[in-house]
XYZ file of N, CA and C in Angstrom:
726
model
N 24.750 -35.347 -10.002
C 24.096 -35.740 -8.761
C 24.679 -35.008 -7.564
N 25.957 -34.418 -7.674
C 26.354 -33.662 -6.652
C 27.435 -34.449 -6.136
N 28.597 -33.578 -5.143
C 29.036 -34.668 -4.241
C 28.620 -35.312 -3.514
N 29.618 -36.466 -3.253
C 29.260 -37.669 -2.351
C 29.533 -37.020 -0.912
N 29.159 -36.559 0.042
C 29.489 -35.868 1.051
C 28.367 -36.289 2.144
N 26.744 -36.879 1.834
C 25.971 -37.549 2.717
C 25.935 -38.875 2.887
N 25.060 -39.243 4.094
C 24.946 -40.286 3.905
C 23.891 -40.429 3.185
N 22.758 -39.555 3.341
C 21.395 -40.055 2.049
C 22.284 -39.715 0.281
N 23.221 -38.937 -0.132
C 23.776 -39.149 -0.975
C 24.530 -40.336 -1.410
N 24.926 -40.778 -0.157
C 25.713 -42.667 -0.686
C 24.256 -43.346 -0.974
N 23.246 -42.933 0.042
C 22.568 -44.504 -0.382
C 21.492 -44.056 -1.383
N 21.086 -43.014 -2.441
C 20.767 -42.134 -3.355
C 21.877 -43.333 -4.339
N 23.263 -43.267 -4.540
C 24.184 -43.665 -5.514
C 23.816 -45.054 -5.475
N 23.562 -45.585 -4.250
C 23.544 -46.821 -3.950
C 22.102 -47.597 -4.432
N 21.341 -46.867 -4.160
C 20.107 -47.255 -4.951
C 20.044 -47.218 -6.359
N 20.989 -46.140 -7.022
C 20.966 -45.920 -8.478
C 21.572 -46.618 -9.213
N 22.678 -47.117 -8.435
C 23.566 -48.484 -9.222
C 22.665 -50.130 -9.161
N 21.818 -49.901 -8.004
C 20.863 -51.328 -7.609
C 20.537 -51.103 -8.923
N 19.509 -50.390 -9.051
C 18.226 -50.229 -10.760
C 19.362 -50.544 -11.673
N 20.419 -49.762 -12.023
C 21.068 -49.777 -13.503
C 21.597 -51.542 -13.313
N 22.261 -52.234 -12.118
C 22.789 -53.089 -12.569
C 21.722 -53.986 -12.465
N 20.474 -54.021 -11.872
C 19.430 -54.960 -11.826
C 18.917 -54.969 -13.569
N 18.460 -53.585 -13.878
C 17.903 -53.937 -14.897
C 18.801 -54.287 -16.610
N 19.879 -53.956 -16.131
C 21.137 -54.738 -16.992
C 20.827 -56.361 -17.147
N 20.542 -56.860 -15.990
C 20.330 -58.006 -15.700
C 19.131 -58.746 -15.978
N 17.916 -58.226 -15.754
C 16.685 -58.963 -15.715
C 15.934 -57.876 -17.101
N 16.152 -56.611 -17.520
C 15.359 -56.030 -18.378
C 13.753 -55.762 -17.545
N 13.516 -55.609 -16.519
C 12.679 -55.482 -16.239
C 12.436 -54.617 -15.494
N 11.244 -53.322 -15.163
C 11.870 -51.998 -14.123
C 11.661 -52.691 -12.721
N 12.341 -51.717 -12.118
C 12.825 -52.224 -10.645
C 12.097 -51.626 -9.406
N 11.824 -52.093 -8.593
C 10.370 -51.920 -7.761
C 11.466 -51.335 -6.223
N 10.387 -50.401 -5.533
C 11.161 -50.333 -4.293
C 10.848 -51.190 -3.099
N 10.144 -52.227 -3.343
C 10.118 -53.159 -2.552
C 11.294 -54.322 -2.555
N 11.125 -54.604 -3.878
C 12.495 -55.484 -4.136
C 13.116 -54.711 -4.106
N 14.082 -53.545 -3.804
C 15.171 -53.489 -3.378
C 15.346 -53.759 -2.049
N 13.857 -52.737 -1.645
C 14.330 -53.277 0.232
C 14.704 -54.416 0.524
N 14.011 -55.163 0.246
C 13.863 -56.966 0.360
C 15.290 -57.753 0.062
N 15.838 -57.381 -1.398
C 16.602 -58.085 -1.747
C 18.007 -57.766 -1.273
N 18.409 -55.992 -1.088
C 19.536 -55.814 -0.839
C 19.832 -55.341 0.664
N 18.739 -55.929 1.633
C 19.056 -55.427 2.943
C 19.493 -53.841 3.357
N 19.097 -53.043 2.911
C 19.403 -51.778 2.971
C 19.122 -50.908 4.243
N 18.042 -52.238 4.937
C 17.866 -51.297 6.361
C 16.965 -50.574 6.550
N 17.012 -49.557 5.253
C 15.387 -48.637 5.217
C 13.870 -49.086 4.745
N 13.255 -48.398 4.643
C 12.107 -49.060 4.591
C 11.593 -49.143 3.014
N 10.663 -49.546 2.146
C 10.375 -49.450 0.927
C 9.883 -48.198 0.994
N 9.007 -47.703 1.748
C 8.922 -46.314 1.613
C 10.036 -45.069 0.980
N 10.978 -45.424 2.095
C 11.968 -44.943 1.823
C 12.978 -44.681 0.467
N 12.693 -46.222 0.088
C 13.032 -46.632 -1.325
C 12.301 -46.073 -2.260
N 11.342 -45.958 -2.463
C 9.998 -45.132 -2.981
C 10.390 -43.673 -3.081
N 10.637 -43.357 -2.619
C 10.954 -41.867 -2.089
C 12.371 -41.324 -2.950
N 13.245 -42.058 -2.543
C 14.927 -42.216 -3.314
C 14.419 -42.072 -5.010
N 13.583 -43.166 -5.348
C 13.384 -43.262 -6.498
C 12.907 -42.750 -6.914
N 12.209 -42.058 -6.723
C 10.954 -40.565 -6.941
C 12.020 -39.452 -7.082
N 13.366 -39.227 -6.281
C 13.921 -38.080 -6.108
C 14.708 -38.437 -7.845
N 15.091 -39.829 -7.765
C 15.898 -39.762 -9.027
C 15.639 -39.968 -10.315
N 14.396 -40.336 -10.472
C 13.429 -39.659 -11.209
C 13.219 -38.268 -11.778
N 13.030 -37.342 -10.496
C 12.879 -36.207 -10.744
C 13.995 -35.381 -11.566
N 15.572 -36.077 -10.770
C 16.413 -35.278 -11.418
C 17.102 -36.084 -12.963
N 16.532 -36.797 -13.558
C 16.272 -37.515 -15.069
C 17.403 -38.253 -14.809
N 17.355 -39.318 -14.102
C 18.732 -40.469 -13.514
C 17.803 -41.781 -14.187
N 16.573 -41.866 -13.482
C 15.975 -42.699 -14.007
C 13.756 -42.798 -14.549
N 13.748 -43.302 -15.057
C 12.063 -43.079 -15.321
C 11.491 -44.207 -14.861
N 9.844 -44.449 -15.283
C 9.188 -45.540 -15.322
C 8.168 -45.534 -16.409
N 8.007 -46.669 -16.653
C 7.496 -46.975 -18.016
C 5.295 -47.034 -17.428
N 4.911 -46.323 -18.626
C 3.414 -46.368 -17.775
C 2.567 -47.303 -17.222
N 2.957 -48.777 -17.791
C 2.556 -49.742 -17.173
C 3.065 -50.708 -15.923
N 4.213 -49.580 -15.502
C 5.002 -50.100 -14.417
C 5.053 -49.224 -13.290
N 4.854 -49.828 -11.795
C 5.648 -48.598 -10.858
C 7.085 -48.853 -10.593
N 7.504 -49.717 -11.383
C 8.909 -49.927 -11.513
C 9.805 -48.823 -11.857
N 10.797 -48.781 -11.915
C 11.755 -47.889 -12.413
C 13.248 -48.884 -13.427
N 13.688 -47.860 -14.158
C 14.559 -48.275 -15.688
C 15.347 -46.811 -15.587
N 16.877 -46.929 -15.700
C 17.879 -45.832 -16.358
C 17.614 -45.384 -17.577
N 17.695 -43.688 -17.093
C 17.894 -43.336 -18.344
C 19.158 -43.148 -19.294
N 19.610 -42.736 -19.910
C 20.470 -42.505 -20.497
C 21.318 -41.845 -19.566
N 21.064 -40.399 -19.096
C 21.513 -40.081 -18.109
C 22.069 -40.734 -16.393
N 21.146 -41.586 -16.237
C 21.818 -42.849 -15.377
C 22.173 -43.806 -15.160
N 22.731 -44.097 -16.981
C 23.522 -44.843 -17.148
C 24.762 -44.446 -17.302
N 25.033 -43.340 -17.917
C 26.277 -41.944 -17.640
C 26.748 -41.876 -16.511
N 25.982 -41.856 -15.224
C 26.489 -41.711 -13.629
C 26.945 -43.101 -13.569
N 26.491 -44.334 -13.850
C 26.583 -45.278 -13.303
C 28.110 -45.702 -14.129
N 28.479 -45.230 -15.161
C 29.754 -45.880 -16.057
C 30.753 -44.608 -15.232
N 30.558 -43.541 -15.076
C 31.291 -43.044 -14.589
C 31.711 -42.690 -13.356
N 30.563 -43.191 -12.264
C 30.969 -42.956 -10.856
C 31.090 -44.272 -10.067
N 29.687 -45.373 -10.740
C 29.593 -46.688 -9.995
C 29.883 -47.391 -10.589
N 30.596 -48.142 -11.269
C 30.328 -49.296 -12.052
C 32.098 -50.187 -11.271
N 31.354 -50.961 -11.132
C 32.651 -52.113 -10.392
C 34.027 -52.577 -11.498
N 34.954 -52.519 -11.381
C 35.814 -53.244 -12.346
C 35.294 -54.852 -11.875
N 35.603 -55.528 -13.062
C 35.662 -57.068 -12.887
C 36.558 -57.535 -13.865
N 36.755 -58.867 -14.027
C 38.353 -59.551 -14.501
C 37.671 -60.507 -15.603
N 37.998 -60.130 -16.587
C 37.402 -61.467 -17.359
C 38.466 -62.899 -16.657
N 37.279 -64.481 -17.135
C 37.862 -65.017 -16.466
C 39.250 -65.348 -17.292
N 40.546 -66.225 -16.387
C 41.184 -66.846 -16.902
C 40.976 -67.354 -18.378
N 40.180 -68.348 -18.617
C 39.922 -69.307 -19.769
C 39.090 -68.716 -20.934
N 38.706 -67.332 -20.293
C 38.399 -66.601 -21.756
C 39.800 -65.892 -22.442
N 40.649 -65.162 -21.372
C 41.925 -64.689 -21.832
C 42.601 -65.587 -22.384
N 42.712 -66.938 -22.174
C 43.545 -67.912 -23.310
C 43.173 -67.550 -24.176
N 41.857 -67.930 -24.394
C 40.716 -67.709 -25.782
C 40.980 -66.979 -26.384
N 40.892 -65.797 -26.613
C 41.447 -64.459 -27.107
C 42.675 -64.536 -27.379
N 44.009 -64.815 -26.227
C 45.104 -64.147 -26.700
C 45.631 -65.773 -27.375
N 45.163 -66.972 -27.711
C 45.581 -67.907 -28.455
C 45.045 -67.704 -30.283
N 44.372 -67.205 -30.310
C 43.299 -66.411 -31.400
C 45.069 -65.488 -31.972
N 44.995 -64.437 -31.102
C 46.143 -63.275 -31.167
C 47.413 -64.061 -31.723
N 47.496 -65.484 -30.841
C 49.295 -65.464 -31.013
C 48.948 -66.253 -32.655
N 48.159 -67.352 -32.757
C 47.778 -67.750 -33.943
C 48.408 -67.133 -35.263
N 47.550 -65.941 -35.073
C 47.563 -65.161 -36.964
C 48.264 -63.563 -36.644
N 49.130 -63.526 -35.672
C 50.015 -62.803 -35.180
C 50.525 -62.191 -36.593
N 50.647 -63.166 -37.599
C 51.975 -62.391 -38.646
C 50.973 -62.644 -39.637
N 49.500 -62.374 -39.675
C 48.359 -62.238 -40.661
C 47.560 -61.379 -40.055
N 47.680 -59.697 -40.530
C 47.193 -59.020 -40.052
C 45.681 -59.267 -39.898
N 45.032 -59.210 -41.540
C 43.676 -59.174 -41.712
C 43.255 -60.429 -40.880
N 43.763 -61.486 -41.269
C 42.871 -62.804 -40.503
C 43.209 -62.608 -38.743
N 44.261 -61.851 -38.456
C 44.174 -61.589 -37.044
C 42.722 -60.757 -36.832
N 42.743 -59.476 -37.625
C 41.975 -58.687 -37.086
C 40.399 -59.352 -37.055
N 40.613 -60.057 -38.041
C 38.783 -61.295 -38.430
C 38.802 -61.404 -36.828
N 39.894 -62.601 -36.894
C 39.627 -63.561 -35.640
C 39.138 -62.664 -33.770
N 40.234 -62.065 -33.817
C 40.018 -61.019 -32.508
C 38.551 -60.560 -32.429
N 38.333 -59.972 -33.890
C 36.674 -59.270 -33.824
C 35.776 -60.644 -33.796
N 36.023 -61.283 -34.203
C 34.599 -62.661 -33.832
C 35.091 -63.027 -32.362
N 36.592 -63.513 -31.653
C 36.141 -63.578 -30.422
C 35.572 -62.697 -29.499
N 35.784 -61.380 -29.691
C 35.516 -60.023 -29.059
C 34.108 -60.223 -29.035
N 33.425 -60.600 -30.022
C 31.462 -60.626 -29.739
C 31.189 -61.430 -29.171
N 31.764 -63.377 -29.664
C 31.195 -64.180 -28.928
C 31.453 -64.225 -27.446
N 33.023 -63.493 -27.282
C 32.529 -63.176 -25.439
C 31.626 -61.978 -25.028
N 31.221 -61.161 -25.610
C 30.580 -60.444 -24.993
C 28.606 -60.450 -25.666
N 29.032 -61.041 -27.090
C 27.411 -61.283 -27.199
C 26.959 -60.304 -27.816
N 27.883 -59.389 -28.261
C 27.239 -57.655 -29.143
C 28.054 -57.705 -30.329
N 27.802 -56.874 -30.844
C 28.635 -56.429 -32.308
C 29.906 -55.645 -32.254
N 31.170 -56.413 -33.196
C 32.594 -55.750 -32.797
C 32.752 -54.888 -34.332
N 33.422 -53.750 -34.370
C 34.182 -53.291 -35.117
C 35.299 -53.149 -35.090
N 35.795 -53.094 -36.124
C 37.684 -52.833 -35.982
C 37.527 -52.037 -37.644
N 38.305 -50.729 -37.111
C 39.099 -50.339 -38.565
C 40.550 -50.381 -38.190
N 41.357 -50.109 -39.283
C 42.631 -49.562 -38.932
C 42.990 -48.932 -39.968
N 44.023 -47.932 -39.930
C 44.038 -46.597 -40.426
C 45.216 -47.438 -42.129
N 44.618 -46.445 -42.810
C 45.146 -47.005 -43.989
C 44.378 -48.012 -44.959
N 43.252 -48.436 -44.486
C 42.717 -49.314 -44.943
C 41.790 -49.211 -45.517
N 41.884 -47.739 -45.862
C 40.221 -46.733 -46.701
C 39.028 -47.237 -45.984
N 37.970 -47.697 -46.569
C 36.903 -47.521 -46.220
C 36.752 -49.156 -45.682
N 37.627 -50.005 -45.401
C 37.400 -51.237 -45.083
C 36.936 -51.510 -43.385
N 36.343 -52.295 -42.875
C 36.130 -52.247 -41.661
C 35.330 -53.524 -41.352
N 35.862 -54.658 -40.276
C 35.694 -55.654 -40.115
C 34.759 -55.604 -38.688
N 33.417 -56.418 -39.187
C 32.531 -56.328 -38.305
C 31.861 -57.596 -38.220
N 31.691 -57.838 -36.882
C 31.348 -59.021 -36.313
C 29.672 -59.051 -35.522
N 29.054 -60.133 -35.124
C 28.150 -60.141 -34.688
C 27.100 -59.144 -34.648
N 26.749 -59.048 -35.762
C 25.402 -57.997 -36.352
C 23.785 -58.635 -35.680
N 24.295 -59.792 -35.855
C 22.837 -60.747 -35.747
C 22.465 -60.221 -34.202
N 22.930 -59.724 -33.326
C 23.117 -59.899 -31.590
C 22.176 -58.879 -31.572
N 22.150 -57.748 -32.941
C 21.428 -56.336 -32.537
C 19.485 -56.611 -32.784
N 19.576 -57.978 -33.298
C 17.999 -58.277 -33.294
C 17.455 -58.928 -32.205
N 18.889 -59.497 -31.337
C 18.164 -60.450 -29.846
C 17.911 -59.380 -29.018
N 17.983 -58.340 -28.755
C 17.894 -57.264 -27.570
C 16.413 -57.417 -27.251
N 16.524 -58.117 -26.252
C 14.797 -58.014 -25.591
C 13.587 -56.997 -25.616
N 14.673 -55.491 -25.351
C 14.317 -54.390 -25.319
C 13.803 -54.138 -26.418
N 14.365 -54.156 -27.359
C 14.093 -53.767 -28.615
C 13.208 -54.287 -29.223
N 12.226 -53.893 -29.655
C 10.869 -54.581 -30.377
C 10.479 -53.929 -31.154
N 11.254 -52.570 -31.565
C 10.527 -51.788 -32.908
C 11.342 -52.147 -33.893
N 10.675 -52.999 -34.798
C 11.201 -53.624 -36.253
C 12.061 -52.709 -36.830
N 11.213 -51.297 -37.421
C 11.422 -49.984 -38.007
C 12.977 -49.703 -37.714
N 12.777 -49.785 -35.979
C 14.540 -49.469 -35.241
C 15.519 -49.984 -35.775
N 15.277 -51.737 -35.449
C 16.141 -52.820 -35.372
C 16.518 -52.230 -37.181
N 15.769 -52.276 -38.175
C 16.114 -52.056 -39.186
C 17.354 -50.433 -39.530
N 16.591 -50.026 -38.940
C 17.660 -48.260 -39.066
C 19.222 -48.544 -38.678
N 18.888 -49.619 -37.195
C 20.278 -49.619 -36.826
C 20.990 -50.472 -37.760
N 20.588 -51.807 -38.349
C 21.294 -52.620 -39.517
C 21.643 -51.837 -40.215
N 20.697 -50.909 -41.061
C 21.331 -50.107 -42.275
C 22.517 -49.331 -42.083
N 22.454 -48.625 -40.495
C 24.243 -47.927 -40.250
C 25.452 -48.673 -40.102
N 25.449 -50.357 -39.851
C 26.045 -51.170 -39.734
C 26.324 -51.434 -40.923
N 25.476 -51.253 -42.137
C 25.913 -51.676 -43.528
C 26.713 -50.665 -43.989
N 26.467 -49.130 -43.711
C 27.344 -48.230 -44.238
C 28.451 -47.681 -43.596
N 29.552 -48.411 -44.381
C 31.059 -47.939 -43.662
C 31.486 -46.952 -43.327
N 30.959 -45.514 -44.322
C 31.567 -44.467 -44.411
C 30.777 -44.179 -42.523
N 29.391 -44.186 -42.396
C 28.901 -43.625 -41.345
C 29.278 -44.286 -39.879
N 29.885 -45.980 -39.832
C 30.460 -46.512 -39.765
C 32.121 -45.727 -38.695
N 32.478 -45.454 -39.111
C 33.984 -44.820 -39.243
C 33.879 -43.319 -38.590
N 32.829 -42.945 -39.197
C 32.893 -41.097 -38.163
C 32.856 -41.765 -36.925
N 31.844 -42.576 -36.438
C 31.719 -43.060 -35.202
C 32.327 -43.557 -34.432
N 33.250 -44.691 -35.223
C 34.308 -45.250 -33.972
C 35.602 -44.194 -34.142
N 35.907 -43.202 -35.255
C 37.213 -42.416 -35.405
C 36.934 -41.368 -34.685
N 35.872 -40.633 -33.593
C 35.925 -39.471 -32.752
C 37.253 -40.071 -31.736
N 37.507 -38.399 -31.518
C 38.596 -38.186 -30.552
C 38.023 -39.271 -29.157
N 39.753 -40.125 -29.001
C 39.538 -40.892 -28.108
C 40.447 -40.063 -26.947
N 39.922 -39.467 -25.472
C 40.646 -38.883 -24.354
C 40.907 -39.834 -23.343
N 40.375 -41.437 -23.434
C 40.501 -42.051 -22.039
C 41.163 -43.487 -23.136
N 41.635 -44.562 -22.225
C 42.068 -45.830 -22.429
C 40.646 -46.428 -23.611
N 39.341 -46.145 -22.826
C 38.537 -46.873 -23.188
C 37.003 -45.456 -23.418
N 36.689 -45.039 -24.506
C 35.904 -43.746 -24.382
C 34.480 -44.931 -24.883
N 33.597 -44.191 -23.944
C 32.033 -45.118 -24.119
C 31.194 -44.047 -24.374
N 29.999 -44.120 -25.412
C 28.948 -43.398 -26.190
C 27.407 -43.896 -25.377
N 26.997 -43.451 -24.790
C 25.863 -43.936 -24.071
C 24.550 -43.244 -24.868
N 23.832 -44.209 -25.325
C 22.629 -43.129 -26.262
C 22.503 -42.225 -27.115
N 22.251 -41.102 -26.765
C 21.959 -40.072 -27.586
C 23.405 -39.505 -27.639
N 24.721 -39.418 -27.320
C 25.685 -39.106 -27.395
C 26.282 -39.972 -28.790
N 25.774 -41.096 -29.246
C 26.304 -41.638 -30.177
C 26.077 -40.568 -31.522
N 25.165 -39.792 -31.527
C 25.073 -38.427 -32.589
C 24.122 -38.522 -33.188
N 23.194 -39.893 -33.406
C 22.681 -40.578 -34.263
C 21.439 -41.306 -34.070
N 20.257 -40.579 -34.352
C 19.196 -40.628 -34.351
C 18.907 -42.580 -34.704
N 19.193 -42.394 -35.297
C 18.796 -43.774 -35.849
C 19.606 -44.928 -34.300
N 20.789 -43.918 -33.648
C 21.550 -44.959 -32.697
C 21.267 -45.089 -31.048
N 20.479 -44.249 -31.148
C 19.908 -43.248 -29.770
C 19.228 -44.686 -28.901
N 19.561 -45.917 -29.090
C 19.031 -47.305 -28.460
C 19.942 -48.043 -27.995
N 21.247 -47.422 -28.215
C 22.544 -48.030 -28.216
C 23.596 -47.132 -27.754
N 24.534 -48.154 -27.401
C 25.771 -47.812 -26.616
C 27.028 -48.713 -27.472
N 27.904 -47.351 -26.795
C 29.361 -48.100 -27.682
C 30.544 -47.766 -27.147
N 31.438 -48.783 -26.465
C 32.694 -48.399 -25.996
C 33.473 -48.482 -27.624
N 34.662 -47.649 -27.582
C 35.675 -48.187 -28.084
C 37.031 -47.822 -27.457
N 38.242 -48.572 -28.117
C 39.914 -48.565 -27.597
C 40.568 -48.204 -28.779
N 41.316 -47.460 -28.739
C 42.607 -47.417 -30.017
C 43.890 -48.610 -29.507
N 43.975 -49.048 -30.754
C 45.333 -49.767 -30.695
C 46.410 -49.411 -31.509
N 47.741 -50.187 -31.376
C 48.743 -49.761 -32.202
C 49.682 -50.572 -32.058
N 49.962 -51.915 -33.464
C 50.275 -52.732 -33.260
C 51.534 -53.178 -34.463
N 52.764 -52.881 -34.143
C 54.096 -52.700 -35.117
C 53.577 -51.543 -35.509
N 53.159 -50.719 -35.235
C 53.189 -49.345 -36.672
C 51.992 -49.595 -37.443
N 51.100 -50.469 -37.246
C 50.017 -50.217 -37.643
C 48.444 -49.810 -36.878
N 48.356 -49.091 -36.806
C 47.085 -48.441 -35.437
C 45.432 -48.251 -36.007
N 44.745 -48.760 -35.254
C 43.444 -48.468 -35.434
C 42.565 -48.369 -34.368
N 41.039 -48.450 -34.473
C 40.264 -48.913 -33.501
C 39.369 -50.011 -33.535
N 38.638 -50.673 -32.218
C 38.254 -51.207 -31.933
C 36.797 -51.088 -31.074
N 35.805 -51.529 -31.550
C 34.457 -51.049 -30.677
C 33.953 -51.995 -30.437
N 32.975 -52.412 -29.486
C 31.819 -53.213 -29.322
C 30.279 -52.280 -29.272
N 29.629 -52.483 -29.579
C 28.404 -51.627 -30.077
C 27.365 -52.778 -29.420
N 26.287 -52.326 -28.526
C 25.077 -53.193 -28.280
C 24.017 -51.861 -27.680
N 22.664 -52.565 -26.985
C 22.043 -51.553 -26.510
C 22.300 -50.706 -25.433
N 21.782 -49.535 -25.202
C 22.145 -48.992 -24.330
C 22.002 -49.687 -22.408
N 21.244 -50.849 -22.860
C 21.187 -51.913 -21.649
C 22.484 -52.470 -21.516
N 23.604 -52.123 -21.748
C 24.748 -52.769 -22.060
C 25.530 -53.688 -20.729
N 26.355 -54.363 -20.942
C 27.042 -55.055 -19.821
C 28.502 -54.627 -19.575
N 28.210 -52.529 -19.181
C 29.541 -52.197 -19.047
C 30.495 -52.696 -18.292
N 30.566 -53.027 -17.516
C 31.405 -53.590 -16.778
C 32.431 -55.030 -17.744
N 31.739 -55.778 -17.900
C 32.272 -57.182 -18.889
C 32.736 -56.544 -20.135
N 31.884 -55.409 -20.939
C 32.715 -54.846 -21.703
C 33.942 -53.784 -21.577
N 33.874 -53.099 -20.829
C 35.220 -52.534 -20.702
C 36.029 -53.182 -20.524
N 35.937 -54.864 -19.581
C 37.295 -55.490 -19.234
C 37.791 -56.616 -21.047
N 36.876 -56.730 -21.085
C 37.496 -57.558 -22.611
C 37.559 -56.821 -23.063
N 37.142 -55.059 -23.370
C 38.148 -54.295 -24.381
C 39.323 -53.869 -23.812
N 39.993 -53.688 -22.970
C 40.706 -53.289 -22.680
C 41.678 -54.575 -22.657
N 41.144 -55.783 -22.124
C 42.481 -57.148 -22.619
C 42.782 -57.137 -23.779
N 41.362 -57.132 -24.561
C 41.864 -57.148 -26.098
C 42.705 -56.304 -26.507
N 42.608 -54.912 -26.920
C 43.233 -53.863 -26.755
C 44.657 -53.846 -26.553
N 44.659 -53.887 -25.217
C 46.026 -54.665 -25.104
C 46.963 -55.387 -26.140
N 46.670 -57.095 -25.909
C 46.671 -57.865 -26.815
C 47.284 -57.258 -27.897
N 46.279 -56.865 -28.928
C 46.827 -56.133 -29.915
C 47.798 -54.863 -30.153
N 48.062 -54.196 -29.284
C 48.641 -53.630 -29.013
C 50.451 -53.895 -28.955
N 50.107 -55.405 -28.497
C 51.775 -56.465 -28.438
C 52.296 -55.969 -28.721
């Protein structure tokens, strides 16, 4: 998108984070009236109209043909994890949750790693993986069922392709074992490699816990709730890490 150096470039970013985190939220494309309206922006819907047309053009975001709404693309969901996206804190009383889980089965690896990966989904509502190295082709996966609630998702055919890569470990494992360069490395769409995955998004974390190290992913659609997921992977993460 260029540097941030204007002011029609802030409010260009500023409009682009409205759509990605609106339609995170409601699944529905996002109009330039309701933005004017809702986020006080000062300018006019025209104006808004116009913004959205520009970011459009440069493939940030589209609209679907029965909408004059607008929806991220893949590509502006990429800007938005990497330039806009807010940190937030999971709350207090979920971090008990988790790290009472942790202190629990502390000196039971496998039933630790169960437990962590089922709380890891039910707070976030997507599907967890965990391998860890040494453990051949084994790999503990949680909340599969979450990949059929996606609103978005309504092609059976899909929903099915993506189950079947969830069933196979080996394909499984290329995916969460790519080179990790950041705390927390995220796969947005078509970057996941995988035709069949190109609907979906996937953070994961490496851990390393006494001398035993692996990874950790949450996998959902590319509508994802980056923000809530980066902060529970990265507590978790942690956590295990002890």
């Amino acid at each position: 998108m260029g540097p941030r150096t204007t002011d029609f470039q802030e409010r260009k970013e500023r409009i682009l984070a409205i759509v990605v985190s609106q339609y995170i939220r409601m699944v529905s494309p996002v109009g330039s009236q309701f933005i004017a309206e809702e986020y006080k922006l000062d300018i006019s819907s025209a104006t808004v109209r116009n913004i959205l047309a520009e970011l459009e053009e440069e493939g940030y975001l589209t609209h679907p043909h029965t909408s004059a709404g607008r929806v991220p693309t893949s590509r502006g969901y990429r800007y938005y994890v990497d330039h806009l996206m807010d940190e937030i804190q999971l709350l207090e009383e979920e971090k008990r949750c988790i790290e009472a889980e942790c202190k629990r089965y502390r000196y039971q690896l496998e039933l630790l790693m169960e437990r962590t990966s089922q709380a890891l989904s039910d707070l976030t509502h997507y599907t967890t993986i965990i391998s860890v190295d040494g453990w051949e082709s084994k790999i503990i996966l949680k909340g599969t069922s979450y990949v059929v609630g996606y609103p978005e998702q309504t092609d059976i055919l899909k929903i099915q392709a993506i189950l079947r890569i969830l069933d196979e470990k080996g394909r499984l494992l290329e995916l969460i074992n790519r080179d990790i360069h950041k705390r927390i490395e995220i796969y947005i769409g078509h970057e996941m490699a995988l035709k069949e995955m190109d609907s979906c998004s996937m953070a994961v974390s490496a851990f390393d816990k006494d001398g035993v190290s692996g990874r950790i992913a949450v996998l959902g659609p590319v509508r994802m709730q980056y923000d809530r997921v980066v902060s529970a992977l990265e507590y978790v993460a942690a956590l295990l890490s002890k």
